[in-house]
PDB file of C-alpha atoms in Angstrom:
ATOM      1  CA  UNK A 247      54.276  67.911 178.463  1.00 48.00           C
ATOM      2  CA  UNK A 248      55.470  64.650 180.004  1.00 76.00           C
ATOM      3  CA  UNK A 249      57.597  64.196 183.060  1.00 86.00           C
ATOM      4  CA  UNK A 250      61.335  64.831 182.684  1.00 88.00           C
ATOM      5  CA  UNK A 251      61.719  61.439 184.345  1.00 93.00           C
ATOM      6  CA  UNK A 252      60.167  59.673 181.366  1.00 92.00           C
ATOM      7  CA  UNK A 253      62.983  60.030 178.790  1.00 95.00           C
ATOM      8  CA  UNK A 254      62.371  59.424 175.097  1.00 95.00           C
ATOM      9  CA  UNK A 255      61.590  55.885 173.971  1.00 95.00           C
ATOM     10  CA  UNK A 256      65.047  55.656 172.375  1.00 96.00           C
ATOM     11  CA  UNK A 257      66.700  56.656 175.646  1.00 97.00           C
ATOM     12  CA  UNK A 258      64.479  54.277 177.629  1.00 97.00           C
ATOM     13  CA  UNK A 259      65.605  51.424 175.399  1.00 97.00           C
ATOM     14  CA  UNK A 260      69.247  52.382 175.970  1.00 97.00           C
ATOM     15  CA  UNK A 261      68.951  52.548 179.762  1.00 98.00           C
ATOM     16  CA  UNK A 262      66.773  49.422 179.884  1.00 98.00           C
ATOM     17  CA  UNK A 263      69.748  47.258 178.937  1.00 98.00           C
ATOM     18  CA  UNK A 264      71.781  48.726 181.805  1.00 98.00           C
ATOM     19  CA  UNK A 265      68.882  48.337 184.262  1.00 98.00           C
ATOM     20  CA  UNK A 266      68.576  44.682 183.246  1.00 98.00           C
ATOM     21  CA  UNK A 267      72.312  44.192 183.838  1.00 98.00           C
ATOM     22  CA  UNK A 268      71.987  45.706 187.310  1.00 98.00           C
ATOM     23  CA  UNK A 269      68.992  43.548 188.238  1.00 98.00           C
ATOM     24  CA  UNK A 270      70.507  40.387 186.801  1.00 98.00           C
ATOM     25  CA  UNK A 271      73.582  40.761 189.016  1.00 98.00           C
ATOM     26  CA  UNK A 272      71.415  40.091 192.090  1.00 98.00           C
ATOM     27  CA  UNK A 273      68.894  37.691 190.563  1.00 98.00           C
ATOM     28  CA  UNK A 274      70.573  34.733 192.302  1.00 98.00           C
ATOM     29  CA  UNK A 275      69.785  36.400 195.637  1.00 98.00           C
ATOM     30  CA  UNK A 276      66.079  36.144 194.827  1.00 98.00           C
ATOM     31  CA  UNK A 277      66.333  32.701 193.244  1.00 98.00           C
ATOM     32  CA  UNK A 278      68.159  31.257 196.264  1.00 97.00           C
ATOM     33  CA  UNK A 279      64.943  31.783 198.215  1.00 97.00           C
ATOM     34  CA  UNK A 280      62.420  31.176 195.429  1.00 97.00           C
ATOM     35  CA  UNK A 281      64.073  29.000 192.779  1.00 97.00           C
ATOM     36  CA  UNK A 282      60.846  28.166 190.972  1.00 97.00           C
ATOM     37  CA  UNK A 283      59.514  31.737 190.781  1.00 97.00           C
ATOM     38  CA  UNK A 284      60.467  32.918 187.313  1.00 97.00           C
ATOM     39  CA  UNK A 285      58.810  36.347 187.443  1.00 96.00           C
ATOM     40  CA  UNK A 286      61.972  38.388 188.116  1.00 96.00           C
ATOM     41  CA  UNK A 287      63.986  36.395 185.549  1.00 97.00           C
ATOM     42  CA  UNK A 288      61.216  36.888 182.998  1.00 95.00           C
ATOM     43  CA  UNK A 289      61.045  40.620 183.775  1.00 95.00           C
ATOM     44  CA  UNK A 290      64.776  40.938 183.141  1.00 96.00           C
ATOM     45  CA  UNK A 291      64.496  39.007 179.876  1.00 96.00           C
ATOM     46  CA  UNK A 292      61.585  41.183 178.757  1.00 95.00           C
ATOM     47  CA  UNK A 293      63.520  44.316 179.721  1.00 96.00           C
ATOM     48  CA  UNK A 294      66.383  43.134 177.494  1.00 97.00           C
ATOM     49  CA  UNK A 295      63.926  42.402 174.671  1.00 96.00           C
ATOM     50  CA  UNK A 296      62.463  45.891 175.076  1.00 96.00           C
ATOM     51  CA  UNK A 297      65.995  47.327 174.931  1.00 97.00           C
ATOM     52  CA  UNK A 298      66.610  45.475 171.659  1.00 97.00           C
ATOM     53  CA  UNK A 299      63.373  46.843 170.180  1.00 95.00           C
ATOM     54  CA  UNK A 300      61.633  43.460 170.144  1.00 95.00           C
ATOM     55  CA  UNK A 301      58.810  44.528 172.488  1.00 88.00           C
ATOM     56  CA  UNK A 302      56.770  47.707 172.441  1.00 85.00           C
ATOM     57  CA  UNK A 303      56.464  50.123 175.331  1.00 83.00           C
ATOM     58  CA  UNK A 304      52.668  49.803 175.614  1.00 79.00           C
ATOM     59  CA  UNK A 305      52.794  46.044 176.175  1.00 78.00           C
ATOM     60  CA  UNK A 306      55.579  46.320 178.698  1.00 76.00           C
ATOM     61  CA  UNK A 307      53.847  49.122 180.569  1.00 74.00           C
ATOM     62  CA  UNK A 308      50.929  46.756 181.166  1.00 71.00           C
ATOM     63  CA  UNK A 309      53.265  43.991 182.435  1.00 73.00           C
ATOM     64  CA  UNK A 310      55.607  46.087 184.580  1.00 70.00           C
ATOM     65  CA  UNK A 311      54.098  45.081 187.933  1.00 75.00           C
ATOM     66  CA  UNK A 312      54.436  41.311 187.491  1.00 78.00           C
ATOM     67  CA  UNK A 313      57.968  41.052 188.903  1.00 78.00           C
ATOM     68  CA  UNK A 314      57.099  43.388 191.752  1.00 81.00           C
ATOM     69  CA  UNK A 315      54.501  40.930 192.987  1.00 88.00           C
ATOM     70  CA  UNK A 316      57.306  38.382 193.418  1.00 92.00           C
ATOM     71  CA  UNK A 317      58.720  40.596 196.182  1.00 93.00           C
ATOM     72  CA  UNK A 318      55.593  39.811 198.222  1.00 93.00           C
ATOM     73  CA  UNK A 319      56.212  36.070 197.994  1.00 95.00           C
ATOM     74  CA  UNK A 320      59.685  36.032 199.556  1.00 97.00           C
ATOM     75  CA  UNK A 321      60.600  36.878 203.122  1.00 97.00           C
ATOM     76  CA  UNK A 322      64.234  37.917 203.348  1.00 98.00           C
ATOM     77  CA  UNK A 323      65.167  41.564 202.758  1.00 98.00           C
ATOM     78  CA  UNK A 324      67.888  40.691 200.190  1.00 98.00           C
ATOM     79  CA  UNK A 325      65.452  38.603 198.102  1.00 98.00           C
ATOM     80  CA  UNK A 326      62.791  41.305 198.323  1.00 97.00           C
ATOM     81  CA  UNK A 327      65.282  43.932 197.125  1.00 98.00           C
ATOM     82  CA  UNK A 328      66.413  41.687 194.261  1.00 98.00           C
ATOM     83  CA  UNK A 329      62.814  41.170 193.097  1.00 97.00           C
ATOM     84  CA  UNK A 330      62.220  44.905 193.267  1.00 96.00           C
ATOM     85  CA  UNK A 331      65.360  45.503 191.187  1.00 97.00           C
ATOM     86  CA  UNK A 332      63.851  43.339 188.440  1.00 96.00           C
ATOM     87  CA  UNK A 333      60.506  45.115 188.779  1.00 95.00           C
ATOM     88  CA  UNK A 334      62.145  48.531 188.487  1.00 95.00           C
ATOM     89  CA  UNK A 335      64.033  47.339 185.400  1.00 96.00           C
ATOM     90  CA  UNK A 336      60.730  46.261 183.863  1.00 94.00           C
ATOM     91  CA  UNK A 337      59.340  49.719 184.629  1.00 94.00           C
ATOM     92  CA  UNK A 338      61.890  51.414 182.368  1.00 96.00           C
ATOM     93  CA  UNK A 339      59.581  50.834 179.384  1.00 93.00           C
ATOM     94  CA  UNK A 340      57.160  53.175 181.157  1.00 91.00           C
ATOM     95  CA  UNK A 341      59.578  55.716 182.631  1.00 93.00           C
ATOM     96  CA  UNK A 342      63.332  55.930 182.254  1.00 96.00           C
ATOM     97  CA  UNK A 343      63.911  56.948 185.864  1.00 96.00           C
ATOM     98  CA  UNK A 344      63.071  53.390 186.896  1.00 96.00           C
ATOM     99  CA  UNK A 345      66.572  52.477 185.681  1.00 98.00           C
ATOM    100  CA  UNK A 346      67.964  54.272 188.715  1.00 98.00           C
ATOM    101  CA  UNK A 347      65.470  52.374 190.867  1.00 97.00           C
ATOM    102  CA  UNK A 348      66.690  49.070 189.423  1.00 98.00           C
ATOM    103  CA  UNK A 349      70.288  49.988 190.186  1.00 98.00           C
ATOM    104  CA  UNK A 350      69.455  51.254 193.684  1.00 98.00           C
ATOM    105  CA  UNK A 351      67.537  48.105 194.618  1.00 98.00           C
ATOM    106  CA  UNK A 352      70.287  45.914 193.131  1.00 98.00           C
ATOM    107  CA  UNK A 353      72.891  47.706 195.234  1.00 98.00           C
ATOM    108  CA  UNK A 354      70.648  47.307 198.279  1.00 98.00           C
ATOM    109  CA  UNK A 355      70.279  43.574 197.581  1.00 98.00           C
ATOM    110  CA  UNK A 356      74.056  43.256 197.179  1.00 98.00           C
ATOM    111  CA  UNK A 357      74.625  44.974 200.511  1.00 98.00           C
ATOM    112  CA  UNK A 358      71.989  42.989 202.362  1.00 98.00           C
ATOM    113  CA  UNK A 359      73.213  39.682 200.973  1.00 98.00           C
ATOM    114  CA  UNK A 360      76.809  40.384 202.037  1.00 97.00           C
ATOM    115  CA  UNK A 361      76.482  42.010 205.473  1.00 95.00           C
ATOM    116  CA  UNK A 362      80.053  41.021 206.342  1.00 96.00           C
ATOM    117  CA  UNK A 363      81.426  43.127 203.450  1.00 96.00           C
ATOM    118  CA  UNK A 364      81.270  46.797 204.436  1.00 95.00           C
ATOM    119  CA  UNK A 365      81.965  47.945 200.880  1.00 97.00           C
ATOM    120  CA  UNK A 366      79.413  45.708 199.113  1.00 98.00           C
ATOM    121  CA  UNK A 367      77.021  48.525 198.196  1.00 98.00           C
ATOM    122  CA  UNK A 368      79.797  50.886 197.142  1.00 98.00           C
ATOM    123  CA  UNK A 369      81.428  48.140 195.060  1.00 98.00           C
ATOM    124  CA  UNK A 370      78.109  47.306 193.391  1.00 98.00           C
ATOM    125  CA  UNK A 371      77.499  50.946 192.487  1.00 98.00           C
ATOM    126  CA  UNK A 372      81.029  51.206 191.124  1.00 98.00           C
ATOM    127  CA  UNK A 373      80.384  48.133 188.964  1.00 98.00           C
ATOM    128  CA  UNK A 374      77.069  49.599 187.775  1.00 98.00           C
ATOM    129  CA  UNK A 375      78.697  52.864 186.741  1.00 98.00           C
ATOM    130  CA  UNK A 376      81.457  50.993 184.897  1.00 98.00           C
ATOM    131  CA  UNK A 377      78.819  49.136 182.853  1.00 97.00           C
ATOM    132  CA  UNK A 378      77.203  52.295 181.501  1.00 98.00           C
ATOM    133  CA  UNK A 379      77.577  52.864 177.799  1.00 97.00           C
ATOM    134  CA  UNK A 380      78.214  56.465 176.761  1.00 98.00           C
ATOM    135  CA  UNK A 381      74.634  56.665 175.424  1.00 98.00           C
ATOM    136  CA  UNK A 382      73.152  55.310 178.659  1.00 98.00           C
ATOM    137  CA  UNK A 383      75.246  57.726 180.717  1.00 98.00           C
ATOM    138  CA  UNK A 384      74.032  60.621 178.550  1.00 98.00           C
ATOM    139  CA  UNK A 385      70.412  59.488 178.875  1.00 98.00           C
ATOM    140  CA  UNK A 386      70.608  59.121 182.662  1.00 98.00           C
ATOM    141  CA  UNK A 387      72.171  62.562 182.987  1.00 98.00           C
ATOM    142  CA  UNK A 388      68.943  63.989 181.527  1.00 97.00           C
ATOM    143  CA  UNK A 389      67.009  62.852 184.582  1.00 97.00           C
ATOM    144  CA  UNK A 390      66.378  65.341 187.379  1.00 96.00           C
ATOM    145  CA  UNK A 391      68.263  64.781 190.591  1.00 96.00           C
ATOM    146  CA  UNK A 392      66.448  62.745 193.209  1.00 97.00           C
ATOM    147  CA  UNK A 393      63.708  64.853 194.807  1.00 93.00           C
ATOM    148  CA  UNK A 394      63.746  67.694 192.281  1.00 93.00           C
ATOM    149  CA  UNK A 395      60.677  66.539 190.340  1.00 91.00           C
ATOM    150  CA  UNK A 396      57.593  65.003 191.934  1.00 88.00           C
ATOM    151  CA  UNK A 397      56.059  63.468 188.804  1.00 83.00           C
ATOM    152  CA  UNK A 398      57.702  60.063 188.868  1.00 89.00           C
ATOM    153  CA  UNK A 399      59.878  57.536 190.661  1.00 92.00           C
ATOM    154  CA  UNK A 400      62.483  60.138 191.640  1.00 95.00           C
ATOM    155  CA  UNK A 401      59.851  62.139 193.508  1.00 92.00           C
ATOM    156  CA  UNK A 402      58.697  61.682 197.109  1.00 91.00           C
ATOM    157  CA  UNK A 403      58.136  57.911 196.969  1.00 89.00           C
ATOM    158  CA  UNK A 404      60.103  54.892 198.172  1.00 89.00           C
ATOM    159  CA  UNK A 405      63.185  55.708 196.122  1.00 93.00           C
ATOM    160  CA  UNK A 406      63.631  59.031 197.924  1.00 94.00           C
ATOM    161  CA  UNK A 407      64.177  57.535 201.378  1.00 94.00           C
ATOM    162  CA  UNK A 408      66.785  55.532 203.220  1.00 96.00           C
ATOM    163  CA  UNK A 409      69.383  53.396 201.522  1.00 97.00           C
ATOM    164  CA  UNK A 410      67.640  53.642 198.141  1.00 97.00           C
ATOM    165  CA  UNK A 411      67.978  57.420 198.189  1.00 97.00           C
ATOM    166  CA  UNK A 412      71.604  57.128 199.251  1.00 98.00           C
ATOM    167  CA  UNK A 413      72.247  54.690 196.401  1.00 98.00           C
ATOM    168  CA  UNK A 414      70.544  56.863 193.781  1.00 98.00           C
ATOM    169  CA  UNK A 415      72.424  59.937 194.943  1.00 98.00           C
ATOM    170  CA  UNK A 416      75.701  58.008 194.664  1.00 98.00           C
ATOM    171  CA  UNK A 417      74.808  56.822 191.164  1.00 98.00           C
ATOM    172  CA  UNK A 418      73.755  60.295 190.057  1.00 98.00           C
ATOM    173  CA  UNK A 419      76.986  61.752 191.485  1.00 98.00           C
ATOM    174  CA  UNK A 420      78.916  59.104 189.564  1.00 98.00           C
ATOM    175  CA  UNK A 421      77.251  60.168 186.312  1.00 96.00           C
ATOM    176  CA  UNK A 422      78.830  63.621 186.517  1.00 86.00           C
TER     177      UNK A 422
END
């Protein structure tokens, strides 16, 4: 039996579109520091193509780390978070729970890039929740709550600590 964080391929395709939307909202944060690095933009485009059924899961699983490497080539925390949002979106082909990672990193990037706006993270999460289609909302509700399952991104890793955990908990509460 697979991890409950995986979701079916149909559900992964549905949430991939939303994850791409979340990551794309903060892509300019990354590109302001690294305008010639196309890895996050390409990851978002490939995530959208996967969502449309134009790319298969196996091929995207092999490519899912490409955008994440872009986070190592920038220096500011907002740009790093934006690159990681794109990388998490690309990871949805592998495991649906990465959609929450994409949203959490995008909200983090939004907050870090607008430190003078106290509500930037909350506003970003509100926007993210408003973008969910009924099918994507249903698919994301199938995921275990953060920390309840250790076999994936919602387990004890990076997403379960700090602002990312706070963001995921807010998103999951908003799904109810």
